[in-house]
Short mmCIF file of C-alpha atoms in Angstrom, two decimals:
data_model
loop_
_atom_site.label_atom_id
_atom_site.label_comp_id
_atom_site.label_asym_id
_atom_site.label_seq_id
_atom_site.Cartn_x
_atom_site.Cartn_y
_atom_site.Cartn_z
CA UNK A 1 122.52 101.86 133.27
CA UNK A 2 120.93 98.46 133.80
CA UNK A 3 119.73 99.34 137.21
CA UNK A 4 118.16 102.52 135.97
CA UNK A 5 116.36 100.65 133.26
CA UNK A 6 115.10 98.20 135.79
CA UNK A 7 113.81 100.95 138.14
CA UNK A 8 112.23 103.03 135.46
CA UNK A 9 111.67 100.80 132.41
CA UNK A 10 109.04 102.82 130.58
CA UNK A 11 110.64 106.17 131.05
CA UNK A 12 114.07 104.69 130.12
CA UNK A 13 112.62 103.04 127.00
CA UNK A 14 110.81 106.16 125.83
CA UNK A 15 113.76 108.52 126.36
CA UNK A 16 116.18 106.18 124.84
CA UNK A 17 114.11 105.33 121.64
CA UNK A 18 113.31 109.06 120.99
CA UNK A 19 116.98 110.25 121.44
CA UNK A 20 118.29 107.37 119.35
CA UNK A 21 115.94 108.17 116.52
CA UNK A 22 116.38 111.96 116.60
CA UNK A 23 120.17 111.62 116.61
CA UNK A 24 120.17 108.89 113.87
CA UNK A 25 117.87 110.85 111.61
CA UNK A 26 119.72 114.07 112.15
CA UNK A 27 122.98 112.44 111.00
CA UNK A 28 121.23 110.89 107.92
CA UNK A 29 119.47 114.12 106.91
CA UNK A 30 122.74 116.08 107.38
CA UNK A 31 124.67 113.74 105.24
CA UNK A 32 122.24 112.75 102.51
CA UNK A 33 119.99 115.27 100.69
CA UNK A 34 116.42 114.11 101.12
CA UNK A 35 113.78 114.20 98.31
CA UNK A 36 110.51 112.45 99.25
CA UNK A 37 109.66 112.30 95.54
CA UNK A 38 112.78 110.77 94.24
CA UNK A 39 113.44 107.03 93.81
CA UNK A 40 115.35 104.74 96.16
CA UNK A 41 118.26 106.46 98.09
CA UNK A 42 120.67 105.53 100.74
CA UNK A 43 118.12 106.99 103.22
CA UNK A 44 115.59 104.33 102.45
CA UNK A 45 118.00 101.63 103.39
CA UNK A 46 118.87 103.64 106.61
CA UNK A 47 115.22 103.83 107.39
CA UNK A 48 115.02 100.12 107.81
CA UNK A 49 117.11 100.50 111.07
CA UNK A 50 114.80 103.42 112.12
CA UNK A 51 111.70 101.46 111.63
CA UNK A 52 112.97 98.29 113.42
CA UNK A 53 114.44 100.06 116.37
CA UNK A 54 111.33 99.99 118.64
CA UNK A 55 111.07 96.15 118.49
CA UNK A 56 114.81 95.71 118.61
CA UNK A 57 115.00 97.82 121.87
CA UNK A 58 111.69 96.40 123.08
CA UNK A 59 113.42 92.90 123.11
CA UNK A 60 116.63 94.38 124.52
CA UNK A 61 114.80 96.15 127.47
CA UNK A 62 112.65 93.16 128.15
CA UNK A 63 115.86 90.97 128.41
CA UNK A 64 117.39 93.59 130.91
CA UNK A 65 114.17 93.97 132.97
CA UNK A 66 112.63 90.39 132.85
CA UNK A 67 115.39 88.12 131.57
CA UNK A 68 115.16 85.32 129.09
CA UNK A 69 111.78 84.28 130.51
CA UNK A 70 110.39 87.73 129.66
CA UNK A 71 111.63 87.55 126.15
CA UNK A 72 110.03 84.20 125.64
CA UNK A 73 106.74 85.52 127.11
CA UNK A 74 106.85 88.58 124.84
CA UNK A 75 107.26 86.21 121.73
CA UNK A 76 104.49 83.98 122.94
CA UNK A 77 102.06 86.97 123.06
CA UNK A 78 102.59 87.60 119.33
CA UNK A 79 101.32 84.09 118.58
CA UNK A 80 97.93 84.62 120.08
CA UNK A 81 96.13 85.33 116.77
CA UNK A 82 92.86 83.36 116.90
CA UNK A 83 90.32 86.08 117.21
CA UNK A 84 87.03 86.99 115.41
CA UNK A 85 87.77 87.61 111.58
CA UNK A 86 85.95 90.87 111.96
CA UNK A 87 88.83 92.36 113.85
CA UNK A 88 91.25 91.36 111.05
CA UNK A 89 88.99 93.29 108.70
CA UNK A 90 88.95 96.31 111.02
CA UNK A 91 92.67 96.28 111.34
CA UNK A 92 93.38 95.94 107.61
CA UNK A 93 90.68 97.98 106.11
CA UNK A 94 90.24 100.96 108.51
CA UNK A 95 93.14 103.01 107.34
CA UNK A 96 92.52 102.40 103.57
CA UNK A 97 88.85 103.41 104.32
CA UNK A 98 90.00 106.75 105.90
CA UNK A 99 92.33 107.37 103.06
CA UNK A 100 89.53 106.70 100.55
CA UNK A 101 87.10 108.98 102.27
CA UNK A 102 89.77 111.76 102.37
CA UNK A 103 90.31 111.33 98.56
CA UNK A 104 86.54 111.59 97.93
CA UNK A 105 86.43 114.68 100.00
CA UNK A 106 89.22 116.24 98.09
CA UNK A 107 87.34 115.31 94.82
CA UNK A 108 84.19 117.07 96.01
CA UNK A 109 86.15 120.20 96.53
CA UNK A 110 87.48 120.25 93.16
CA UNK A 111 90.89 118.51 93.35
CA UNK A 112 92.18 116.73 90.22
CA UNK A 113 92.16 113.09 91.00
CA UNK A 114 92.80 111.76 87.44
CA UNK A 115 96.47 110.98 88.12
CA UNK A 116 95.89 109.42 91.49
CA UNK A 117 96.82 105.62 91.53
CA UNK A 118 94.96 104.68 94.65
CA UNK A 119 95.25 100.87 94.14
CA UNK A 120 98.90 101.12 93.25
CA UNK A 121 99.61 103.14 96.40
CA UNK A 122 97.58 100.75 98.52
CA UNK A 123 99.37 97.68 97.05
CA UNK A 124 102.68 99.49 97.98
CA UNK A 125 101.59 100.70 101.36
CA UNK A 126 99.79 97.64 102.87
CA UNK A 127 102.81 95.31 102.96
CA UNK A 128 104.84 98.06 104.32
CA UNK A 129 102.36 98.79 107.04
CA UNK A 130 102.24 95.08 108.05
CA UNK A 131 106.04 94.82 108.14
CA UNK A 132 106.27 98.01 110.12
CA UNK A 133 103.89 96.53 112.75
CA UNK A 134 106.23 93.60 113.30
CA UNK A 135 109.18 96.07 113.52
CA UNK A 136 107.47 98.43 115.91
CA UNK A 137 104.94 96.71 118.08
CA UNK A 138 107.14 94.50 120.22
CA UNK A 139 108.39 97.95 121.61
CA UNK A 140 105.25 100.01 121.84
CA UNK A 141 102.55 97.50 122.86
CA UNK A 142 104.83 94.58 123.74
CA UNK A 143 107.13 96.39 126.17
CA UNK A 144 105.63 99.88 126.97
CA UNK A 145 101.87 99.26 127.12
CA UNK A 146 101.61 96.39 129.59
CA UNK A 147 103.81 98.19 132.15
CA UNK A 148 101.80 101.42 131.80
CA UNK A 149 98.55 99.57 132.25
CA UNK A 150 99.85 98.34 135.78
CA UNK A 151 99.78 101.98 136.84
CA UNK A 152 97.34 103.92 134.72
CA UNK A 153 94.10 103.55 132.95
CA UNK A 154 93.76 102.13 129.46
CA UNK A 155 92.99 105.55 128.08
CA UNK A 156 95.99 107.23 129.80
CA UNK A 157 98.33 104.42 128.88
CA UNK A 158 97.28 104.58 125.27
CA UNK A 159 97.81 108.39 125.26
CA UNK A 160 101.30 108.12 126.71
CA UNK A 161 102.25 105.45 124.12
CA UNK A 162 100.82 107.75 121.44
CA UNK A 163 102.86 110.75 122.50
CA UNK A 164 106.12 108.74 122.50
CA UNK A 165 105.13 107.18 119.16
CA UNK A 166 104.50 110.62 117.57
CA UNK A 167 107.81 111.92 118.88
CA UNK A 168 109.46 108.86 117.47
CA UNK A 169 107.92 109.39 113.96
CA UNK A 170 108.49 113.08 113.96
CA UNK A 171 111.85 113.23 111.94
CA UNK A 172 110.71 111.00 109.15
CA UNK A 173 107.19 112.65 108.89
CA UNK A 174 108.96 116.09 108.89
CA UNK A 175 110.84 115.10 105.81
CA UNK A 176 107.69 114.23 103.92
CA UNK A 177 105.30 116.72 105.28
CA UNK A 178 107.07 119.95 106.08
CA UNK A 179 106.98 121.24 102.50
CA UNK A 180 103.15 121.23 102.52
CA UNK A 181 102.82 123.80 105.30
CA UNK A 182 103.39 124.12 108.91
CA UNK A 183 99.90 123.28 110.14
CA UNK A 184 99.78 119.97 108.39
CA UNK A 185 102.62 118.53 110.46
CA UNK A 186 101.20 118.88 114.03
CA UNK A 187 97.64 118.01 112.80
CA UNK A 188 98.97 114.75 111.11
CA UNK A 189 100.83 113.76 114.26
CA UNK A 190 97.62 114.21 116.28
CA UNK A 191 95.24 112.45 114.11
CA UNK A 192 97.59 109.69 112.96
CA UNK A 193 99.44 108.85 116.13
CA UNK A 194 97.41 109.91 119.25
CA UNK A 195 94.05 108.68 117.78
CA UNK A 196 95.35 105.68 116.05
CA UNK A 197 97.23 104.62 119.15
CA UNK A 198 93.98 104.59 121.13
CA UNK A 199 92.21 102.81 118.31
CA UNK A 200 94.77 100.09 118.09
CA UNK A 201 94.87 99.77 121.86
CA UNK A 202 91.04 99.27 121.90
CA UNK A 203 91.11 96.80 119.13
CA UNK A 204 93.93 94.85 120.77
CA UNK A 205 92.26 94.55 124.18
CA UNK A 206 88.92 93.93 122.69
CA UNK A 207 90.15 90.92 120.73
CA UNK A 208 92.65 89.60 123.31
CA UNK A 209 92.79 91.32 126.69
CA UNK A 210 95.89 89.46 127.73
CA UNK A 211 97.76 90.27 124.66
CA UNK A 212 99.94 93.33 124.59
CA UNK A 213 101.44 93.00 121.19
#
C-alpha cells in the first residue's frame, strides 16, 4: 500500500478519501435518521470526522510520500499569511455577497423573506467555514494541488481538485438538498465546488504563488 501511494500519490489520495467518506456516511445515514431541520444529533458529532478527514489524510499521505520533512514543509506553507488585505476581504466576503445577491433575486421574484435571519445565519456559517478550511485544505490544496501542478496546467489542476472535492461532499449535500428536487443537487455541486475550487486556486496563487494551502 505504501509503495502504491508513493507511485500514485494523487490518485491514491483521491480514491481513498472518496471511498472513506462514502462508506462512513452510508453507515451513519443507515444507523441514524437524518433530519436537516432538527437540532443537534449524533450525526453532527460524526460530521466532525467527515470534515476533518481531508487534512488528516493529507498529513498522513504527506508523511508516507515525503517523510517528516514533507510534513514540516506542509505546515510551514500554512504560515505564509502576509498578503495584501484586499485578498482577505475577497476570501471572507465573496460567498456572503453571492448569498446576499441570491436572496435579493428571490425577493424580486416574490419570495417571502420576512422570516429569513440573514445575519444570524452568517454569524453561524462564517466560523464554520473558517474551521472547515483548516480541516480540509491541507488535503485539497496542501497535498493534491501542488502535485497536480507539476504535471498539469493550473486550470486543469483546479478542475481535478474540484471534481474530487464535489464527490467528497456529495453525501452530506445530498442529505440537505435532495428533498428540494433532483436538479438542484447537480447544479449546486457544479457551482459550489467546481467554480469555487477554481476561484480559490486563483486567489491562492495570486496572493502567494509558492503557497499551496
